[in-house]
CSV table of C-alpha atoms in Angstrom, one decimal:
chain,number,residue,atom,x,y,z
A,1,UNK,CA,-8.1,-7.2,13.2
A,2,UNK,CA,-6.9,-3.9,14.4
A,3,UNK,CA,-3.4,-2.5,15.1
A,4,UNK,CA,-1.8,-0.6,17.9
A,5,UNK,CA,-1.0,3.1,18.0
A,6,UNK,CA,2.2,4.4,19.6
A,7,UNK,CA,3.3,8.0,20.2
A,8,UNK,CA,6.8,9.0,19.0
A,9,UNK,CA,8.9,11.2,21.3
A,10,UNK,CA,10.7,13.2,18.6
A,11,UNK,CA,12.1,16.7,19.1
A,12,UNK,CA,11.4,17.6,15.5
A,13,UNK,CA,7.7,17.4,16.1
A,14,UNK,CA,7.8,18.7,19.7
A,15,UNK,CA,9.5,21.9,18.7
A,16,UNK,CA,6.7,22.6,16.3
A,17,UNK,CA,4.1,21.9,18.9
A,18,UNK,CA,2.9,18.7,17.4
A,19,UNK,CA,2.2,15.2,18.8
A,20,UNK,CA,3.2,12.5,16.3
A,21,UNK,CA,1.9,8.9,16.4
A,22,UNK,CA,2.4,5.7,14.4
A,23,UNK,CA,-0.4,3.3,13.5
A,24,UNK,CA,1.4,0.0,13.5
A,25,UNK,CA,-0.6,-1.7,10.8
A,26,UNK,CA,2.5,-3.8,10.0
A,27,UNK,CA,1.7,-5.7,13.1
A,28,UNK,CA,-1.8,-6.8,12.1
A,29,UNK,CA,-0.8,-10.3,10.9
A,30,UNK,CA,2.6,-11.9,10.2
A,31,UNK,CA,1.7,-13.1,6.7
A,32,UNK,CA,-1.0,-10.4,5.8
A,33,UNK,CA,0.4,-7.2,7.3
A,34,UNK,CA,-1.1,-3.8,7.2
A,35,UNK,CA,-2.9,-2.5,4.1
A,36,UNK,CA,-2.4,-5.9,2.4
A,37,UNK,CA,-4.9,-7.4,4.8
A,38,UNK,CA,-7.3,-4.4,4.6
A,39,UNK,CA,-7.3,-4.6,0.8
A,40,UNK,CA,-7.7,-8.4,0.7
A,41,UNK,CA,-10.3,-8.7,3.5
A,42,UNK,CA,-13.4,-8.2,1.4
A,43,UNK,CA,-11.9,-9.8,-1.7
A,44,UNK,CA,-11.5,-13.2,0.0
A,45,UNK,CA,-15.2,-14.2,-0.3
A,46,UNK,CA,-15.4,-13.7,-4.1
A,47,UNK,CA,-12.0,-15.3,-4.5
A,48,UNK,CA,-13.3,-18.4,-2.7
A,49,UNK,CA,-16.5,-18.4,-4.7
A,50,UNK,CA,-14.5,-18.5,-8.0
A,51,UNK,CA,-11.9,-20.9,-6.5
A,52,UNK,CA,-9.0,-19.1,-8.1
A,53,UNK,CA,-7.7,-15.5,-7.8
A,54,UNK,CA,-5.3,-14.0,-10.4
A,55,UNK,CA,-3.4,-10.9,-9.7
A,56,UNK,CA,-0.4,-8.9,-10.9
A,57,UNK,CA,2.9,-7.6,-9.5
A,58,UNK,CA,6.6,-7.1,-9.8
A,59,UNK,CA,9.2,-9.6,-8.9
A,60,UNK,CA,9.5,-8.1,-5.3
A,61,UNK,CA,5.8,-7.4,-4.8
A,62,UNK,CA,4.5,-7.5,-1.2
A,63,UNK,CA,1.1,-7.8,-2.7
A,64,UNK,CA,2.0,-11.0,-4.5
A,65,UNK,CA,3.4,-12.4,-1.2
A,66,UNK,CA,0.3,-11.5,0.7
A,67,UNK,CA,-2.1,-12.8,-1.9
A,68,UNK,CA,-0.3,-16.1,-2.0
A,69,UNK,CA,-0.5,-16.3,1.8
A,70,UNK,CA,-4.2,-15.4,1.8
A,71,UNK,CA,-4.9,-18.2,-0.7
A,72,UNK,CA,-3.1,-20.7,1.5
A,73,UNK,CA,-4.9,-19.5,4.7
A,74,UNK,CA,-8.4,-19.1,3.3
A,75,UNK,CA,-8.5,-22.0,0.8
A,76,UNK,CA,-8.4,-20.7,-2.8
A,77,UNK,CA,-5.9,-21.1,-5.6
A,78,UNK,CA,-3.7,-18.1,-6.6
A,79,UNK,CA,-2.0,-17.2,-9.8
A,80,UNK,CA,0.6,-14.4,-9.9
A,81,UNK,CA,1.3,-12.7,-13.2
A,82,UNK,CA,4.8,-11.3,-12.8
A,83,UNK,CA,6.1,-8.3,-14.7
A,84,UNK,CA,9.2,-9.2,-16.9
A,85,UNK,CA,11.1,-12.4,-17.5
A,86,UNK,CA,11.6,-15.3,-15.1
A,87,UNK,CA,14.9,-15.3,-13.3
A,88,UNK,CA,16.2,-18.4,-11.5
A,89,UNK,CA,16.7,-19.0,-8.7
A,90,UNK,CA,13.6,-17.2,-7.5
A,91,UNK,CA,14.1,-14.2,-5.2
A,92,UNK,CA,12.8,-14.5,-1.6
A,93,UNK,CA,9.4,-12.9,-2.4
A,94,UNK,CA,8.6,-15.2,-5.4
A,95,UNK,CA,10.0,-18.3,-3.7
A,96,UNK,CA,7.7,-17.6,-0.7
A,97,UNK,CA,4.7,-17.1,-3.0
A,98,UNK,CA,5.4,-20.4,-4.7
A,99,UNK,CA,5.7,-22.2,-1.3
A,100,UNK,CA,2.3,-20.8,-0.4
A,101,UNK,CA,1.0,-22.6,-3.5
A,102,UNK,CA,0.8,-19.7,-6.0
A,103,UNK,CA,1.4,-20.5,-9.6
A,104,UNK,CA,3.7,-18.0,-11.2
A,105,UNK,CA,3.6,-16.8,-14.8
A,106,UNK,CA,5.5,-14.0,-16.5
A,107,UNK,CA,4.5,-11.3,-18.8
A,108,UNK,CA,6.7,-9.1,-21.0
A,109,UNK,CA,6.8,-5.4,-19.9
A,110,UNK,CA,5.0,-4.1,-23.1
A,111,UNK,CA,2.1,-6.4,-22.6
A,112,UNK,CA,2.1,-5.9,-18.8
A,113,UNK,CA,1.4,-2.2,-19.4
A,114,UNK,CA,-1.9,-3.3,-21.1
A,115,UNK,CA,-2.6,-6.0,-18.5
A,116,UNK,CA,-6.2,-4.9,-17.8
A,117,UNK,CA,-7.2,-4.5,-21.5
A,118,UNK,CA,-9.9,-7.0,-22.7
A,119,UNK,CA,-7.6,-8.9,-25.1
A,120,UNK,CA,-4.9,-9.4,-22.5
A,121,UNK,CA,-7.4,-10.5,-19.9
A,122,UNK,CA,-9.1,-12.7,-22.5
A,123,UNK,CA,-5.8,-14.5,-23.3
A,124,UNK,CA,-5.2,-15.1,-19.5
A,125,UNK,CA,-8.7,-16.6,-19.2
A,126,UNK,CA,-8.0,-18.9,-22.2
A,127,UNK,CA,-4.9,-20.1,-20.5
A,128,UNK,CA,-6.0,-20.3,-16.9
A,129,UNK,CA,-9.7,-20.8,-17.1
A,130,UNK,CA,-12.1,-19.0,-14.7
A,131,UNK,CA,-10.6,-16.8,-12.0
A,132,UNK,CA,-11.4,-13.8,-9.9
A,133,UNK,CA,-9.3,-10.9,-11.2
A,134,UNK,CA,-7.6,-8.6,-8.6
A,135,UNK,CA,-5.7,-5.5,-9.9
A,136,UNK,CA,-2.1,-4.9,-9.3
A,137,UNK,CA,-1.6,-3.8,-5.7
A,138,UNK,CA,-5.0,-5.1,-4.8
A,139,UNK,CA,-6.7,-1.8,-5.2
A,140,UNK,CA,-10.4,-2.1,-6.3
A,141,UNK,CA,-13.7,-1.0,-4.8
A,142,UNK,CA,-13.7,-3.9,-2.2
A,143,UNK,CA,-10.2,-2.9,-1.2
A,144,UNK,CA,-11.2,0.7,-0.7
A,145,UNK,CA,-14.0,-0.4,1.6
A,146,UNK,CA,-11.5,-2.4,3.6
A,147,UNK,CA,-9.2,0.6,3.9
A,148,UNK,CA,-12.2,2.8,4.9
A,149,UNK,CA,-12.4,0.7,8.1
A,150,UNK,CA,-8.9,2.1,9.0
A,151,UNK,CA,-10.4,5.6,9.1
A,152,UNK,CA,-12.9,4.4,11.7
A,153,UNK,CA,-10.1,3.2,14.0
A,154,UNK,CA,-8.4,6.6,14.3
A,155,UNK,CA,-11.0,9.1,15.5
A,156,UNK,CA,-8.7,11.1,17.8
A,157,UNK,CA,-6.3,12.5,15.2
A,158,UNK,CA,-6.4,15.7,13.2
A,159,UNK,CA,-4.2,14.5,10.3
A,160,UNK,CA,-3.7,10.9,9.1
A,161,UNK,CA,-0.8,10.1,6.7
A,162,UNK,CA,-0.1,7.1,4.5
A,163,UNK,CA,2.1,6.1,1.7
A,164,UNK,CA,0.6,5.7,-1.8
A,165,UNK,CA,1.5,3.1,-4.4
A,166,UNK,CA,-1.7,2.4,-6.2
A,167,UNK,CA,-4.0,4.8,-4.3
A,168,UNK,CA,-6.4,2.3,-2.6
A,169,UNK,CA,-5.3,2.9,0.9
A,170,UNK,CA,-5.7,6.7,0.8
A,171,UNK,CA,-9.0,6.4,-1.1
A,172,UNK,CA,-10.5,4.3,1.6
A,173,UNK,CA,-8.8,6.0,4.6
A,174,UNK,CA,-10.0,9.4,3.5
A,175,UNK,CA,-13.6,8.2,2.9
A,176,UNK,CA,-13.6,6.6,6.4
A,177,UNK,CA,-12.4,9.7,8.4
A,178,UNK,CA,-14.7,12.0,10.3
A,179,UNK,CA,-15.5,15.4,8.7
A,180,UNK,CA,-13.0,17.3,10.9
A,181,UNK,CA,-10.1,15.0,10.0
A,182,UNK,CA,-7.9,15.2,6.9
A,183,UNK,CA,-5.7,12.7,5.1
A,184,UNK,CA,-2.3,13.2,3.4
A,185,UNK,CA,-0.9,10.6,1.0
A,186,UNK,CA,2.7,10.5,0.0
A,187,UNK,CA,3.2,9.1,-3.5
A,188,UNK,CA,6.1,6.7,-3.9
A,189,UNK,CA,5.9,7.0,-7.7
A,190,UNK,CA,6.9,10.0,-9.7
A,191,UNK,CA,4.6,11.4,-12.4
A,192,UNK,CA,2.0,13.4,-10.5
A,193,UNK,CA,-0.8,11.1,-11.4
A,194,UNK,CA,-1.7,9.7,-8.0
A,195,UNK,CA,-4.4,12.1,-7.1
A,196,UNK,CA,-6.3,11.1,-10.2
A,197,UNK,CA,-6.0,7.4,-9.3
A,198,UNK,CA,-7.3,8.0,-5.7
A,199,UNK,CA,-10.2,10.0,-7.0
A,200,UNK,CA,-11.0,7.4,-9.6
A,201,UNK,CA,-11.0,4.7,-7.0
A,202,UNK,CA,-13.3,6.7,-4.7
A,203,UNK,CA,-15.7,7.4,-7.6
A,204,UNK,CA,-15.7,3.7,-8.6
A,205,UNK,CA,-16.5,2.7,-5.0
A,206,UNK,CA,-18.8,5.5,-3.8
A,207,UNK,CA,-19.8,7.4,-6.9
A,208,UNK,CA,-18.1,10.6,-5.7
A,209,UNK,CA,-14.9,12.1,-4.2
A,210,UNK,CA,-15.1,11.8,-0.4
A,211,UNK,CA,-13.2,13.3,2.6
A,212,UNK,CA,-10.6,16.0,2.9
A,213,UNK,CA,-7.4,14.7,1.4
A,214,UNK,CA,-4.4,15.6,-0.8
A,215,UNK,CA,-1.4,13.8,-2.3
A,216,UNK,CA,2.2,15.0,-1.8
A,217,UNK,CA,4.2,14.2,-4.9
A,218,UNK,CA,7.6,15.5,-3.8
A,219,UNK,CA,8.8,12.5,-1.7
A,220,UNK,CA,9.2,9.7,-4.2
A,221,UNK,CA,13.1,9.9,-4.1
A,222,UNK,CA,13.3,9.1,-7.8
A,223,UNK,CA,10.4,6.8,-8.3
A,224,UNK,CA,9.2,3.4,-7.2
A,225,UNK,CA,11.8,1.3,-5.4
A,226,UNK,CA,14.4,4.0,-6.0
A,227,UNK,CA,16.6,5.2,-3.2
A,228,UNK,CA,19.1,7.9,-2.4
A,229,UNK,CA,21.9,8.3,0.2
A,230,UNK,CA,19.6,10.8,1.9
A,231,UNK,CA,16.8,8.3,2.2
A,232,UNK,CA,19.1,5.6,3.5
A,233,UNK,CA,20.5,8.1,6.1
A,234,UNK,CA,16.9,9.0,7.2
A,235,UNK,CA,16.1,5.3,7.6
A,236,UNK,CA,19.2,4.8,9.8
A,237,UNK,CA,18.5,7.9,11.8
A,238,UNK,CA,14.9,6.9,12.4
A,239,UNK,CA,15.9,3.5,13.5
A,240,UNK,CA,18.5,4.9,15.9
A,241,UNK,CA,15.9,7.3,17.4
A,242,UNK,CA,13.0,5.0,17.7
A,243,UNK,CA,14.1,1.4,17.1
A,244,UNK,CA,11.9,1.0,14.1
A,245,UNK,CA,13.2,0.0,10.6
A,246,UNK,CA,11.2,1.7,7.9
A,247,UNK,CA,10.9,0.1,4.5
A,248,UNK,CA,12.6,2.2,1.8
A,249,UNK,CA,9.8,1.7,-0.8
A,250,UNK,CA,6.9,3.0,1.2
A,251,UNK,CA,7.0,4.0,4.8
A,252,UNK,CA,10.4,5.7,4.8
A,253,UNK,CA,9.3,8.0,2.1
A,254,UNK,CA,6.2,8.9,3.9
A,255,UNK,CA,7.9,9.5,7.2
A,256,UNK,CA,10.6,11.7,5.5
A,257,UNK,CA,7.7,13.7,4.0
A,258,UNK,CA,6.0,14.0,7.3
A,259,UNK,CA,9.1,15.5,9.0
A,260,UNK,CA,9.7,17.8,6.0
A,261,UNK,CA,6.2,19.1,6.1
A,262,UNK,CA,6.6,19.5,9.9
A,263,UNK,CA,9.6,21.7,9.3
A,264,UNK,CA,7.7,23.8,6.8
A,265,UNK,CA,4.9,24.4,9.3
A,266,UNK,CA,2.4,22.6,7.2
A,267,UNK,CA,0.6,21.2,10.2
A,268,UNK,CA,-1.1,23.5,12.7
A,269,UNK,CA,0.4,23.9,16.2
A,270,UNK,CA,-1.2,21.5,18.6
A,271,UNK,CA,-2.2,19.0,15.9
A,272,UNK,CA,-2.2,15.3,16.5
A,273,UNK,CA,-0.6,13.7,13.5
A,274,UNK,CA,-0.8,10.0,12.8
A,275,UNK,CA,1.3,8.1,10.2
A,276,UNK,CA,0.2,4.7,9.1
A,277,UNK,CA,3.0,2.1,8.9
A,278,UNK,CA,1.3,0.1,6.2
A,279,UNK,CA,3.6,-3.0,6.3
């Protein structure tokens, strides 16, 4: 599955001599949008072989939603380990996951921070039996390979931008680009650790750092799922200009960063800049 590319008519880019485009990965599939499909694509076969996939996420995780949908569509059981305590009634995301057949379990935040340590995984296997383990956000080597296919779909652009939550999308995208292209990731989490995560994923997948890329750490707006009046105003203004509602957790932060860098002259005049709406 591929996604369409549309050009934005926006004076903020035009006056800097740039052409700005959106890669509408959010339109790939109604239940498996954007980078969720790209990350899950190559993980489906081993999940089906095991019969059950177990993964992790917060109470509003789009990854949890998409994984549950993938299990329903492709015929494997799913278990979602949710950070924190259960709250009833379930929110829309968890209620959807449950309707798709996902079994939900909850893990206290202290243990959740250690979720990939052997004793925690061992306890999960004792409780749930054999399963295929997929990290939080779906970012593993197979996910990186799926996201690398995105790079092959965008040969005509000088700079390709994406939001970063766990680093898998940027790791794959950058590896899949041609030598003359570069990628910019916009971290939605504060802490300045995202570049290390992206490089770790590339080395895990390919054995080396690949592509020309960097991470921008200055557009997290306070951290994951945080918002500010300025970010809300940007979302409203973008919708008014282009008729597209950006999600505040990922794509709004990226697009705000793209326009801020544009104003700073960070992109060369005449560049074709593509922003991936990851869904």
